[in-house]
PDB file of C-alpha atoms in Angstrom:
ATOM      1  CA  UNK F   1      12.720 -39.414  11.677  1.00  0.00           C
ATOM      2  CA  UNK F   2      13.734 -36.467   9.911  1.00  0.00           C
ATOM      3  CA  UNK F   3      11.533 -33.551   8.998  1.00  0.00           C
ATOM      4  CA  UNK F   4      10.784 -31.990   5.718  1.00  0.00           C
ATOM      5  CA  UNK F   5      10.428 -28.344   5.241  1.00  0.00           C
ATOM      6  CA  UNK F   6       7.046 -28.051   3.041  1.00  0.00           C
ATOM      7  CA  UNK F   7       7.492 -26.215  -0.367  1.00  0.00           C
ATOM      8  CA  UNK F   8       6.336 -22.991  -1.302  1.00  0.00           C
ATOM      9  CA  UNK F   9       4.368 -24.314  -3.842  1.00  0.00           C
ATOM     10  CA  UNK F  10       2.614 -27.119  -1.110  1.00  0.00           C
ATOM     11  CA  UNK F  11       2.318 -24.147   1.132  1.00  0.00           C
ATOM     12  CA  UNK F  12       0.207 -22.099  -2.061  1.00  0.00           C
ATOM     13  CA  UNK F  13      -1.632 -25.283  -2.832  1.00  0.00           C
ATOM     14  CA  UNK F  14      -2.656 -25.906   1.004  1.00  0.00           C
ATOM     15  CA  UNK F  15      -3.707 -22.269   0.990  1.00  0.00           C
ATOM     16  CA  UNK F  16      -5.855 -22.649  -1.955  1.00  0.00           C
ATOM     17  CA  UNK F  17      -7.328 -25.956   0.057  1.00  0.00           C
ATOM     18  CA  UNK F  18      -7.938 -23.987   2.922  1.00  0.00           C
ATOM     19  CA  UNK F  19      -9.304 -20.254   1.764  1.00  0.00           C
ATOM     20  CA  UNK F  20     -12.775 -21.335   0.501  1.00  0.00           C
ATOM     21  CA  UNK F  21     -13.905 -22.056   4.279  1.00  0.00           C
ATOM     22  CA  UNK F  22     -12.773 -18.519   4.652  1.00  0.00           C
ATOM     23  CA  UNK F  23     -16.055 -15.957   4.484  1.00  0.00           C
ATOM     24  CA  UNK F  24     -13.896 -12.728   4.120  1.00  0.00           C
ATOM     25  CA  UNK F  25     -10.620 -11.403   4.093  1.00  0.00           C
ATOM     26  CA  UNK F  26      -8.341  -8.269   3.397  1.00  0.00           C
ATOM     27  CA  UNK F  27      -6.508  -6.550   0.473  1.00  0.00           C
ATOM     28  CA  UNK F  28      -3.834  -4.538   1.607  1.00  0.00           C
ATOM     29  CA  UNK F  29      -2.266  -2.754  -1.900  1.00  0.00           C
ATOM     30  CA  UNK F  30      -0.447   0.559  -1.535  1.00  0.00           C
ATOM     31  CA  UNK F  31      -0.601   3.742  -4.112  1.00  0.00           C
ATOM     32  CA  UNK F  32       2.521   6.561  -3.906  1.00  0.00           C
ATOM     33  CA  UNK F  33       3.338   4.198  -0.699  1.00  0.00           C
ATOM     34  CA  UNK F  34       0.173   5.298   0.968  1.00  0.00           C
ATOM     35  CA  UNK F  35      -1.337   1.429   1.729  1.00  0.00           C
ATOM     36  CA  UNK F  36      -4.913   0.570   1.636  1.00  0.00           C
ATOM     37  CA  UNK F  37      -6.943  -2.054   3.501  1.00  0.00           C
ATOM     38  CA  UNK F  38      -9.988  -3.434   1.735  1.00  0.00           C
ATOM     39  CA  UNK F  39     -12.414  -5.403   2.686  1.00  0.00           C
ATOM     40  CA  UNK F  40     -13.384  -8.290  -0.106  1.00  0.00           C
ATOM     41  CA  UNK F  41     -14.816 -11.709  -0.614  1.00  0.00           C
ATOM     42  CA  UNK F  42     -12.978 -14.409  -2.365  1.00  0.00           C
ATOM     43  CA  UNK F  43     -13.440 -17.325  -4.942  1.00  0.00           C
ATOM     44  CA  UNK F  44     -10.846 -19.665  -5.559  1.00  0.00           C
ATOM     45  CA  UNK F  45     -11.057 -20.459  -9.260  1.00  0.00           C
ATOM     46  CA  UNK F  46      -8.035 -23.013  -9.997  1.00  0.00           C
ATOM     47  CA  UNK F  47      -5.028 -21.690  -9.460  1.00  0.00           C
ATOM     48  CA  UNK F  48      -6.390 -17.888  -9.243  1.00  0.00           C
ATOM     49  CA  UNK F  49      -8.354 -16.221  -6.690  1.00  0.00           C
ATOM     50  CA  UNK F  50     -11.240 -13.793  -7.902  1.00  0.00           C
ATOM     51  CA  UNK F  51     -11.696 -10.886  -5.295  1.00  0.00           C
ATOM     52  CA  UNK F  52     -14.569  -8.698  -4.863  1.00  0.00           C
ATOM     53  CA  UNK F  53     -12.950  -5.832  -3.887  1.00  0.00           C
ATOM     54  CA  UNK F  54     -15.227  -2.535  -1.859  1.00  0.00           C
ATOM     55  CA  UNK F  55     -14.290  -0.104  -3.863  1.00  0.00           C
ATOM     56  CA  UNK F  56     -13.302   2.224  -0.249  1.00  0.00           C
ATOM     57  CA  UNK F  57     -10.539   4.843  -1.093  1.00  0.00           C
ATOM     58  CA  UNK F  58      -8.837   2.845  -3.652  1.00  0.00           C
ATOM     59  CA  UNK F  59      -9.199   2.945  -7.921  1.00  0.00           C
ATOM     60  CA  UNK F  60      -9.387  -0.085  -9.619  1.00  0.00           C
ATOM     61  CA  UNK F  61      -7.216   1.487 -12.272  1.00  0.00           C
ATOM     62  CA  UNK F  62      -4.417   1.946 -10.425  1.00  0.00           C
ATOM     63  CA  UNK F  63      -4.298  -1.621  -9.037  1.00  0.00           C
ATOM     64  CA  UNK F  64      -4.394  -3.416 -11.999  1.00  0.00           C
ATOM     65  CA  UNK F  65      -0.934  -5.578 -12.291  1.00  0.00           C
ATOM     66  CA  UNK F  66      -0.069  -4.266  -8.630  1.00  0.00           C
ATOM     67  CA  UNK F  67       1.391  -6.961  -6.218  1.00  0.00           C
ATOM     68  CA  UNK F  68      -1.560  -7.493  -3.511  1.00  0.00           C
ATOM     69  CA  UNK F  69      -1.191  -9.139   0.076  1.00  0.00           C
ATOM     70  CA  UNK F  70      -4.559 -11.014   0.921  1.00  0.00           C
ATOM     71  CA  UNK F  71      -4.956 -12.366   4.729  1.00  0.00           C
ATOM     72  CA  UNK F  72      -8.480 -14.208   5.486  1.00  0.00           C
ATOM     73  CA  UNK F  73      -9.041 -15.474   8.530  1.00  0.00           C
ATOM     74  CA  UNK F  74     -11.807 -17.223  10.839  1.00  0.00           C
ATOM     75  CA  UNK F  75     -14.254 -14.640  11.675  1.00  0.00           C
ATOM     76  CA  UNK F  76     -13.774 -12.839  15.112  1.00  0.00           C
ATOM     77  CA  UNK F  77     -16.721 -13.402  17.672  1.00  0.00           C
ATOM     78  CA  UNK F  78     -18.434 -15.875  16.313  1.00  0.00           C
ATOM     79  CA  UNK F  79     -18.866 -18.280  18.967  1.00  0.00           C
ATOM     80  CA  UNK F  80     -18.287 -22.321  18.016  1.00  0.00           C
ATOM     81  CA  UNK F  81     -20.316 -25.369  19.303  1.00  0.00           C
ATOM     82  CA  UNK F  82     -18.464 -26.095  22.777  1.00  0.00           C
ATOM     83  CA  UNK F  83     -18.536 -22.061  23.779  1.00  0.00           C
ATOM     84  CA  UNK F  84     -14.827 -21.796  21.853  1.00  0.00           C
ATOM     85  CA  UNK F  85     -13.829 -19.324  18.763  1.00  0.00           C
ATOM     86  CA  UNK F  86     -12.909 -19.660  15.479  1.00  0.00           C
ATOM     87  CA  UNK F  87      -8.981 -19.671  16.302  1.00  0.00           C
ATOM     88  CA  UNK F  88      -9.627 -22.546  18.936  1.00  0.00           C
ATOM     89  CA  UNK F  89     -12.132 -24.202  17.229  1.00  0.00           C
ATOM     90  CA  UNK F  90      -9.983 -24.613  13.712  1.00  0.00           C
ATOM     91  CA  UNK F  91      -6.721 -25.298  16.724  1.00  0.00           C
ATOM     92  CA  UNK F  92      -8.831 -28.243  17.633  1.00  0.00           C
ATOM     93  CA  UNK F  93      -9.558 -29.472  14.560  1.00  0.00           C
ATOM     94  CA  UNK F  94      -5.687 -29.513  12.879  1.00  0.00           C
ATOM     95  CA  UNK F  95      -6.745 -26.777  10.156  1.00  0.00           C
ATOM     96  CA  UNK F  96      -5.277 -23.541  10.012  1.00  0.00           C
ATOM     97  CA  UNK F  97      -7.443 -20.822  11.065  1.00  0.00           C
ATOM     98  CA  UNK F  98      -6.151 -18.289   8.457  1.00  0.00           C
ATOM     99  CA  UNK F  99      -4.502 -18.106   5.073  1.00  0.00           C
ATOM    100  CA  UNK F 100      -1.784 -14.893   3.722  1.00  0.00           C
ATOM    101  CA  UNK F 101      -1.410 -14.822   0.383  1.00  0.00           C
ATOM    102  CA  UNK F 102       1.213 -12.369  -1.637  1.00  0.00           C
ATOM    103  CA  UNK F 103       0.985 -12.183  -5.479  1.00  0.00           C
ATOM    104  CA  UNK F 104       0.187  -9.925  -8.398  1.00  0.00           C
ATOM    105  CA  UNK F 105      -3.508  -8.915  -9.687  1.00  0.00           C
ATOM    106  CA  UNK F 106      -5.705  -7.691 -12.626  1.00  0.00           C
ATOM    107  CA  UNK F 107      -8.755  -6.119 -12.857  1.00  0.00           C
ATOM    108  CA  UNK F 108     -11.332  -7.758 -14.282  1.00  0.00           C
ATOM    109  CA  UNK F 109     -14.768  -8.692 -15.652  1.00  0.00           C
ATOM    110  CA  UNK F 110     -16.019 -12.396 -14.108  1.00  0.00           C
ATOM    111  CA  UNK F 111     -18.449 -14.548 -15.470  1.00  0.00           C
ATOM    112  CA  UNK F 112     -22.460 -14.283 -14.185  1.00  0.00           C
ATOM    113  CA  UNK F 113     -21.804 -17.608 -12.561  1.00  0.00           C
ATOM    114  CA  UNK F 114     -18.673 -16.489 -10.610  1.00  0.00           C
ATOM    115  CA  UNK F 115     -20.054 -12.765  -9.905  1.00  0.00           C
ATOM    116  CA  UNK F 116     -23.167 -14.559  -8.514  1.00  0.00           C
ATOM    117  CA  UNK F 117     -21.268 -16.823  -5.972  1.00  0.00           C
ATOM    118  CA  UNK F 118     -19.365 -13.272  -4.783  1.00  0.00           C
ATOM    119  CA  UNK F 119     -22.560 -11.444  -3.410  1.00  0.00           C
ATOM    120  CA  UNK F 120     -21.446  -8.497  -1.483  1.00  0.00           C
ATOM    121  CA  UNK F 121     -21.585  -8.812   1.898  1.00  0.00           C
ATOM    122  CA  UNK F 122     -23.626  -6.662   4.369  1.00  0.00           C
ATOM    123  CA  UNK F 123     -21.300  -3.923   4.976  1.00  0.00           C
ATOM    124  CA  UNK F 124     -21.586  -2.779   1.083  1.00  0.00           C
ATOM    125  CA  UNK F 125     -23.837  -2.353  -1.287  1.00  0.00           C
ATOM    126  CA  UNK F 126     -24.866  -3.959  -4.649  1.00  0.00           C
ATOM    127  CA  UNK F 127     -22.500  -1.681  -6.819  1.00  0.00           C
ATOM    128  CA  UNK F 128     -19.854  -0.383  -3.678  1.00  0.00           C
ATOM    129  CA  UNK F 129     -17.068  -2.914  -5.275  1.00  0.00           C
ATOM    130  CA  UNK F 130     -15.098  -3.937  -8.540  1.00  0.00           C
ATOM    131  CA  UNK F 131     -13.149  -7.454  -9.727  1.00  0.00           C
ATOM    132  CA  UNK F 132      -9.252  -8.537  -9.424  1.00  0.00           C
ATOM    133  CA  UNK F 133      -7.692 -11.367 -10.586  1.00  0.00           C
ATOM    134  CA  UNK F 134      -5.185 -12.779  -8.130  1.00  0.00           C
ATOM    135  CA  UNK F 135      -2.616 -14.892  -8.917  1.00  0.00           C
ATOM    136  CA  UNK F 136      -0.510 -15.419  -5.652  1.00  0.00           C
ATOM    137  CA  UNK F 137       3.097 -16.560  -5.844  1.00  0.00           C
ATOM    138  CA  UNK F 138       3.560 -16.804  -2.101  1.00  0.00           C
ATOM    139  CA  UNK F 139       0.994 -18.400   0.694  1.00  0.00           C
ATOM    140  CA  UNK F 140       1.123 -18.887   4.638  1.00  0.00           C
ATOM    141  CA  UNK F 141      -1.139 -20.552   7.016  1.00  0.00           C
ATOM    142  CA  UNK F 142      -1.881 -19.514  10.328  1.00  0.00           C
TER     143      UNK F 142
END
């Protein structure tokens, strides 16, 4: 039986499937090739991700049209229902247990209903982060 190679576009679109059991990922951007790591939260909205970006070290003036790699994967030490992590848990199951995504982003303004579904997590506070619109153009699984 011969095997097909998936497309990138069925490799985005499983991606897209797959991030909203995410919690959390990273932004990695760069400025004057200095790279940042952000933490963020995620909505998938179509064919678009909205990040909530901690603001950290970065401006959200200078990353506004800047090509952004995003990687969420299943949290780290949380312990499953038969003793297992995340990793062996989502192994188990036939799901991936992380997404990459590569693509360009904006800065933006969301809607009350999406900027209430992106909360900001624990390790920042109410007014720590700022919006980007993602649009990826490439997308891995792991």
């Amino acid at each position: 039986m011969p095997v097909t190679m998936s497309t990138s576009e069925d490799r985005l679109a499983d991606a897209l499937r797959v991030l909203p059991s995410l919690s959390h990922g990273h932004a990695a951007v760069t400025r004057y090739a200095l790279p940042y790591v952000l933490p963020a939260r995620h909505l998938v909205t179509g064919e678009t991700v909205l990040l909530r970006v901690t603001a950290g070290e970065a401006d959200s003036r200078y990353l506004d049209g800047t090509v952004l790699a995003y990687r969420a994967q299943a949290c780290c030490g949380r312990v499953g229902s038969a003793g297992t992590g995340p990793e062996e848990e989502a192994a188990a199951s036939g799901r991936p247990a992380g997404v990459h995504l590569v693509g360009t982003v904006s800065v933006c303004d969301p809607a009350p209903d999406e900027r209430a579904l992106l909360v900001p997590g624990d390790e920042e506070g109410p007014d720590t982060g700022f919006y980007l619109r993602f649009s990826p153009g490439f997308a891995d699984l792991s």
